[in-house]
Amino acid sequence: MTLAIVYSRASAGMNAPLVVVEVHLSRGMPGLNIVGLPEAAVKESKDRVRSALLNTCFEFPRWRITINLAPADLPKEGGRFDLPIALGILAASGQLSDEKLKEYEFVGELALSGDLRSVRGVLPIVLAAQQAGRTLIVPEANSGEAALVRQAQVLSATHLLDVCAHLKGETSLKICQLNLEQRVGSTGPDLIDVCGQPHARRALEIAAAGKHSLLFVGSPGTGKTMLASRLPGILPPLTDEQSLDVAALASISRNGFDIRQWQCVPFRAPHHSSSGVALVGGGRPPQPGEISLAHQGILFLDELPEFNRHVLECLREPLESGSITISRAAWQTVFPAEFQLIAAMNPCPCGFLGSSGRACRCSTIQVQRYLAKLSGPLLDRIDMQVEVPALPLELLSTQSNEKNESSAIVKERVLRARQRQLDRQGKLNRELQVSDLEQFCVLTDDVQKILNKIIDKLNLSARVYHRIVKVARTIADLMGQEMIDATHIAEALNCRALDRTRSLI
Ligand SMILES: Nc1ncnc2c1ncn2[C@@H]1O[C@H](COP(=O)(O)OP(=O)(O)O)[C@@H](O)[C@H]1O
Ligand SMILES: [Mg+2]
Ligand SMILES: [Zn+2]
């Protein structure tokens, strides 16, 4: 036996394509050569595998060893091929029978001692191995993540010798067990802490109910960040399917997946100095950006006008399509990015335009320039823009939070409104297509007339018109009403603060 074949998997976006590790021993100068587009970390595999084999009392064959990672045109990164390479060498040199190898797939980085270290992106590998009908062997450190795919056959090992013993039939490796005890469960801060601000609280509830995007406009310290961070607490927990998508994205990201976050609604708040790549994804190999890490959850952009304009423009595509395509010369990667956008901004550069507390020092031109940092097309894609006024100081200091509604109560209303939407149309109101509106958002003639008049007066686009109707639909759903009436439309219009400002300047 001088040729052995072992199965492993590479990482390509959300996929984990099969990699066949071929190990061939031949006469000639002893040495080890890896071919098949390996990146630096894979090339270093040679040294790790050699040490691991020698330190676990195997023999490192004094032959010429060629290792081919096929297909050759697929880029391969990381130390994940160490384990399959080591097993291939053992099989090719007759130190391990290759009888059982074909039933398995392997990933794992080797320490010089032969211990197995965790690898990134295990979740997509588990899903792919399951589809291929093979049992996967992963490092113990990845077992929690691997167990999330309940139907998959995954075993975990701590050391190279354990894997060999299992393949020889001497001992059995552990089946990965799901352990959700460490889960956080709670969804962060509670709305009970927010005093006053009935208008902003209501907007948050509407946004939660219909999955609408929302922009808070207000002076510093009025509670915009406070409100936004309480949105996850009034949303339903993720379904298993959604959680698996979220976990898979985290799994291939730089920080990896944390089992404690299982089923938690993602809340991502990138800083305004974030680069385009950090926000929308990219790099080599392509990594998901903040918008994909916010998939099925919330993307919070604080100080919206401070973001690079070009970076903001990149949000338009995913806001419409729910995914982002990253193009490289040779290949394309698509990451899901179905996030709910929540943003916050000051009304002017100094922050106090329209504030009763302090006078604004900005000129009209300065205010215009500030607002112009947000392009019209981006603003058009934000369903609601709501002013958050400064709270009178007395209210803040004297009012105890007993009078405030808690997140649990608001969440009940949100869940009921969401159920109405799903029963009626099978999706949330934000997701309604223009062609759906005729069927699900019927307006009486009177209401239609009023709306047309206002749209005309404020010179709003058709896109904005559709958004207003969808938000009105959600308001009616929150009130448990099937027909959209004038009060619903009026409240939806009231949630377009910037359109009014923009039409004035
Ligand atoms: N409505 C409110 N109820 C209770 N505390 C508030 C409220 N608004 C502001 N605060 C207090 O002010 C602090 C600053 O609020 P923050 O959300 O950071 O303001 P902004 O993001 O608008 O600048 C909060 O941490 C909170 O202590
Ligand atoms: Mg803030
Ligand atoms: Zn100002």
mmCIF file of C-alpha atoms and ligand atoms in Angstrom, residues 221 224-226 300 302-303 344, ligand 2:
data_model
loop_
_atom_site.group_PDB
_atom_site.id
_atom_site.type_symbol
_atom_site.label_atom_id
_atom_site.label_comp_id
_atom_site.label_asym_id
_atom_site.label_seq_id
_atom_site.Cartn_x
_atom_site.Cartn_y
_atom_site.Cartn_z
ATOM 1 C CA GLY A 221 -28.396 61.647 25.864
ATOM 2 C CA LYS A 224 -31.593 56.527 21.447
ATOM 3 C CA THR A 225 -28.938 53.909 22.125
ATOM 4 C CA MET A 226 -30.829 52.805 25.199
ATOM 5 C CA PHE A 300 -27.623 48.939 14.859
ATOM 6 C CA ASP A 302 -25.295 54.539 15.871
ATOM 7 C CA GLU A 303 -24.305 58.043 14.649
ATOM 8 C CA ALA A 344 -29.583 56.656 15.386
HETATM 9 MG MG MG B 2 -26.104 57.037 21.641
#
